[in-house]
Short mmCIF file of C-alpha atoms in Angstrom, two decimals:
data_model
loop_
_atom_site.label_atom_id
_atom_site.label_comp_id
_atom_site.label_asym_id
_atom_site.label_seq_id
_atom_site.Cartn_x
_atom_site.Cartn_y
_atom_site.Cartn_z
CA MET A 1 63.92 37.48 -22.20
CA TYR A 2 66.30 35.38 -20.10
CA PHE A 3 67.01 36.36 -16.52
CA GLU A 4 70.10 35.08 -14.75
CA ARG A 5 69.49 32.91 -11.72
CA TYR A 6 70.23 34.30 -8.28
CA GLN A 7 73.16 32.70 -6.50
CA HIS A 8 70.95 30.81 -4.06
CA GLN A 9 68.84 29.40 -6.90
CA GLN A 10 71.94 28.08 -8.62
CA GLU A 11 73.08 26.63 -5.29
CA VAL A 12 69.85 24.66 -5.02
CA LEU A 13 70.18 23.34 -8.57
CA ASP A 14 73.81 22.35 -8.00
CA ASN A 15 72.84 20.47 -4.84
CA ILE A 16 70.01 18.70 -6.65
CA GLN A 17 72.43 17.69 -9.40
CA SER A 18 74.85 16.22 -6.86
CA TYR A 19 71.98 14.42 -5.15
CA VAL A 20 70.71 12.89 -8.39
CA ASP A 21 74.26 11.97 -9.42
CA SER A 22 74.58 10.04 -6.15
CA GLY A 23 71.72 7.82 -7.27
CA LYS A 24 68.97 9.27 -5.08
CA SER A 25 65.60 10.08 -6.56
CA VAL A 26 63.45 11.57 -3.76
CA GLY A 27 64.42 14.56 -1.65
CA ARG A 28 63.48 17.81 0.09
CA VAL A 29 64.48 21.41 -0.62
CA ILE A 30 63.96 24.27 1.85
CA VAL A 31 63.64 27.70 0.23
CA PRO A 32 62.25 30.71 2.15
CA THR A 33 59.19 32.61 1.02
CA GLY A 34 60.18 34.95 -1.80
CA GLY A 35 63.19 32.81 -2.68
CA GLY A 36 61.96 32.05 -6.19
CA LYS A 37 60.82 28.43 -5.83
CA THR A 38 58.82 28.66 -9.06
CA ARG A 39 61.98 29.45 -11.02
CA ILE A 40 63.88 26.59 -9.41
CA GLU A 41 61.01 24.14 -9.97
CA ALA A 42 60.81 25.14 -13.63
CA ASP A 43 64.54 24.59 -14.07
CA VAL A 44 64.27 21.16 -12.44
CA ILE A 45 61.46 20.10 -14.80
CA LYS A 46 63.36 21.50 -17.77
CA LYS A 47 66.59 19.64 -16.93
CA TYR A 48 65.25 16.32 -15.69
CA GLY A 49 62.06 16.18 -17.74
CA ILE A 50 61.92 18.22 -20.93
CA GLU A 51 65.63 17.86 -21.78
CA LYS A 52 65.93 14.27 -20.54
CA GLU A 53 66.68 11.65 -23.18
CA ASN A 54 63.83 9.19 -23.66
CA ASN A 55 61.54 11.14 -21.34
CA VAL A 56 57.93 10.09 -20.81
CA SER A 57 56.80 13.58 -21.89
CA ALA A 58 55.08 14.55 -18.64
CA SER A 59 55.86 15.97 -15.21
CA LEU A 60 53.56 16.72 -12.27
CA VAL A 61 53.35 19.72 -9.95
CA LEU A 62 51.35 19.39 -6.73
CA PHE A 63 50.00 22.30 -4.69
CA HIS A 64 47.44 22.98 -1.97
CA ARG A 65 45.59 25.93 -3.53
CA ILE A 66 44.29 26.27 -7.08
CA ALA A 67 45.65 29.82 -7.19
CA LEU A 68 49.17 28.41 -6.89
CA GLY A 69 48.52 26.15 -9.87
CA GLN A 70 47.39 29.14 -11.88
CA GLN A 71 50.53 30.98 -10.78
CA HIS A 72 52.71 28.13 -11.99
CA ILE A 73 50.89 27.81 -15.31
CA GLY A 74 51.04 31.56 -15.86
CA LEU A 75 47.45 32.82 -15.81
CA GLY A 76 47.19 36.01 -17.83
CA SER A 77 50.40 35.31 -19.73
CA THR A 78 50.88 36.27 -23.33
CA PRO A 79 53.80 35.35 -25.61
CA GLU A 80 55.07 38.89 -25.15
CA ASN A 81 54.63 38.84 -21.35
CA PRO A 82 55.12 35.31 -20.05
CA LYS A 83 54.62 34.50 -16.38
CA GLY A 84 55.23 31.53 -14.12
CA PHE A 85 56.79 28.52 -15.80
CA ARG A 86 56.33 30.20 -19.19
CA GLN A 87 58.78 32.88 -18.19
CA TRP A 88 61.43 30.28 -17.45
CA LEU A 89 60.63 27.51 -19.95
CA GLY A 90 59.56 29.59 -22.94
CA PHE A 91 56.02 29.83 -24.25
CA ASP A 92 56.25 27.10 -26.89
CA GLY A 93 57.10 23.43 -26.66
CA TRP A 94 54.93 22.46 -23.69
CA ARG A 95 51.34 22.53 -22.54
CA ALA A 96 49.77 22.28 -19.11
CA ALA A 97 46.68 20.47 -17.87
CA ALA A 98 44.87 21.18 -14.60
CA PHE A 99 43.74 18.16 -12.61
CA HIS A 100 41.40 19.43 -9.92
CA SER A 101 37.73 20.23 -9.39
CA GLY A 102 38.10 23.99 -9.15
CA GLU A 103 37.80 26.58 -11.87
CA HIS A 104 40.74 26.83 -14.25
CA SER A 105 41.59 29.54 -16.75
CA SER A 106 44.05 29.09 -19.59
CA PRO A 107 46.61 31.79 -20.35
CA VAL A 108 45.72 34.28 -23.05
CA GLY A 109 45.80 32.71 -26.51
CA ILE A 110 45.64 29.07 -25.40
CA SER A 111 42.37 27.14 -25.64
CA LEU A 112 41.03 24.71 -23.06
CA LYS A 113 41.41 22.04 -25.73
CA ASP A 114 45.16 22.45 -25.50
CA GLU A 115 45.24 23.06 -21.74
CA PRO A 116 42.22 21.27 -20.22
CA GLN A 117 40.85 21.28 -16.71
CA THR A 118 39.47 17.92 -15.59
CA THR A 119 39.12 15.36 -12.82
CA ASN A 120 38.99 12.53 -15.38
CA VAL A 121 42.26 10.63 -15.57
CA SER A 122 41.47 9.47 -19.11
CA VAL A 123 41.43 13.11 -20.23
CA ILE A 124 44.90 13.62 -18.76
CA LYS A 125 46.22 10.49 -20.46
CA ARG A 126 44.80 11.61 -23.80
CA HIS A 127 46.23 15.09 -23.27
CA ILE A 128 49.74 13.71 -22.67
CA LYS A 129 49.49 11.40 -25.67
CA ARG A 130 48.15 14.14 -27.94
CA GLN A 131 50.73 16.71 -26.91
CA LYS A 132 53.51 14.17 -27.33
CA SER A 133 52.32 13.51 -30.89
CA LEU A 134 52.51 17.27 -31.50
CA GLY A 135 56.04 17.41 -30.12
CA ASN A 136 55.02 19.11 -26.89
CA TYR A 137 55.89 18.28 -23.30
CA SER A 138 53.07 18.13 -20.71
CA ILE A 139 53.12 19.61 -17.23
CA ILE A 140 50.19 18.46 -15.12
CA VAL A 141 49.22 20.58 -12.12
CA SER A 142 47.08 19.02 -9.42
CA THR A 143 45.88 19.74 -5.92
CA TYR A 144 46.85 17.46 -3.07
CA GLN A 145 43.15 16.63 -2.77
CA SER A 146 43.05 15.15 -6.28
CA TYR A 147 46.41 13.53 -6.96
CA HIS A 148 45.39 10.10 -5.65
CA LYS A 149 43.76 9.54 -9.05
CA LEU A 150 47.07 9.95 -10.90
CA LEU A 151 48.95 7.00 -9.42
CA ASP A 152 48.95 4.93 -12.61
CA ILE A 153 50.55 7.62 -14.81
CA ASP A 154 54.32 7.69 -15.33
CA PHE A 155 56.08 11.02 -14.79
CA ASP A 156 59.62 12.24 -15.31
CA VAL A 157 59.54 14.63 -12.35
CA VAL A 158 57.11 15.25 -9.50
CA ILE A 159 57.33 18.61 -7.71
CA ALA A 160 55.46 18.96 -4.42
CA ASP A 161 55.08 22.70 -3.85
CA GLU A 162 54.39 23.83 -0.27
CA SER A 163 55.03 20.20 0.64
CA GLN A 164 54.30 20.71 4.34
CA PHE A 165 50.70 19.88 3.42
CA LEU A 166 51.75 16.33 2.55
CA VAL A 167 52.03 15.48 6.25
CA GLN A 168 48.25 15.04 6.39
CA GLU A 169 47.51 11.33 6.63
CA LYS A 170 45.23 11.22 3.58
CA TYR A 171 48.03 12.55 1.34
CA PHE A 172 51.06 11.13 3.14
CA TYR A 173 51.55 7.58 1.87
CA LEU A 174 50.15 8.35 -1.58
CA PHE A 175 53.28 10.33 -2.38
CA LYS A 176 55.41 7.20 -2.27
CA SER A 177 53.02 5.52 -4.73
CA LEU A 178 53.46 8.16 -7.43
CA LYS A 179 55.35 6.73 -10.42
CA SER A 180 58.14 9.14 -11.28
CA SER A 181 61.87 9.02 -11.96
CA LEU A 182 62.43 11.93 -9.56
CA LYS A 183 60.38 13.50 -6.77
CA PHE A 184 61.24 16.75 -4.99
CA CYS A 185 59.47 18.40 -2.07
CA PHE A 186 59.80 22.19 -1.88
CA THR A 187 58.76 24.19 1.18
CA ALA A 188 59.66 27.20 3.30
CA THR A 189 58.21 25.62 6.46
CA GLU A 190 59.24 22.00 6.78
CA LYS A 191 57.00 20.12 9.24
CA TRP A 192 58.70 17.44 11.31
CA THR A 193 57.51 14.94 13.88
CA ASP A 194 59.48 13.56 16.84
CA SER A 195 59.73 10.19 15.11
CA ASP A 196 61.63 9.79 11.86
CA ASN A 197 58.99 7.33 10.64
CA GLY A 198 55.95 9.41 11.60
CA PHE A 199 53.74 11.84 9.71
CA GLY A 200 56.42 14.44 9.07
CA LEU A 201 58.64 15.52 6.21
CA ASN A 202 61.57 14.08 8.15
CA ASN A 203 60.26 10.60 7.29
CA SER A 204 63.00 9.90 4.75
CA SER A 205 61.41 6.62 3.66
CA ILE A 206 58.64 8.71 2.07
CA PHE A 207 60.23 12.08 1.32
CA GLY A 208 63.94 11.33 1.03
CA ASP A 209 66.79 13.34 2.53
CA ARG A 210 67.05 17.09 2.90
CA ILE A 211 69.02 18.14 -0.17
CA CYS A 212 69.51 21.81 0.51
CA THR A 213 68.45 24.56 2.93
CA ILE A 214 68.48 28.19 1.85
CA LYS A 215 68.33 30.63 4.75
CA ALA A 216 66.21 33.76 4.60
#
């Protein structure tokens, strides 16, 4: 079942389109809690990853808690009752992989062979290659604690969910090293520092410009 986007969700997507059209590839989006970031993030991956001509067949979603990764993947989903990205992307045509050390559970009806959990980069690379050969797109979900191992993989889109956690020094500069055509930081609570080149999301050399702010 398709659900129409709310006006503010369409506003975000329109602003992202204008931003990308201007030639910029890294930016920040402020959406309040309950504003439907998951839907927006799914639409961004669909437009600039899955539907992109000559895509590299993989996008990355970063988060600070494993439960958020499960929420994005759609834990407990079935084809008849999709959740998370599956609700917005459709159940077929893509597969996820979890890159973190915590426990991962696949949605109902999907085996861990098709949606693995690992901290081995080689497994992720094989997953992307295998799913591409099957005609499927890959969405990799990873914690901020683990993503430093993914710096040599090419992505179409990187989504940093709850991106205020990126201001920690051990995650901060790594974000710039990720290889991706587009990178977007989503948060409801943007953390700034007094300096525009410090450890804050207002460091545009790392996180780009603020694309859009949706008020509560």
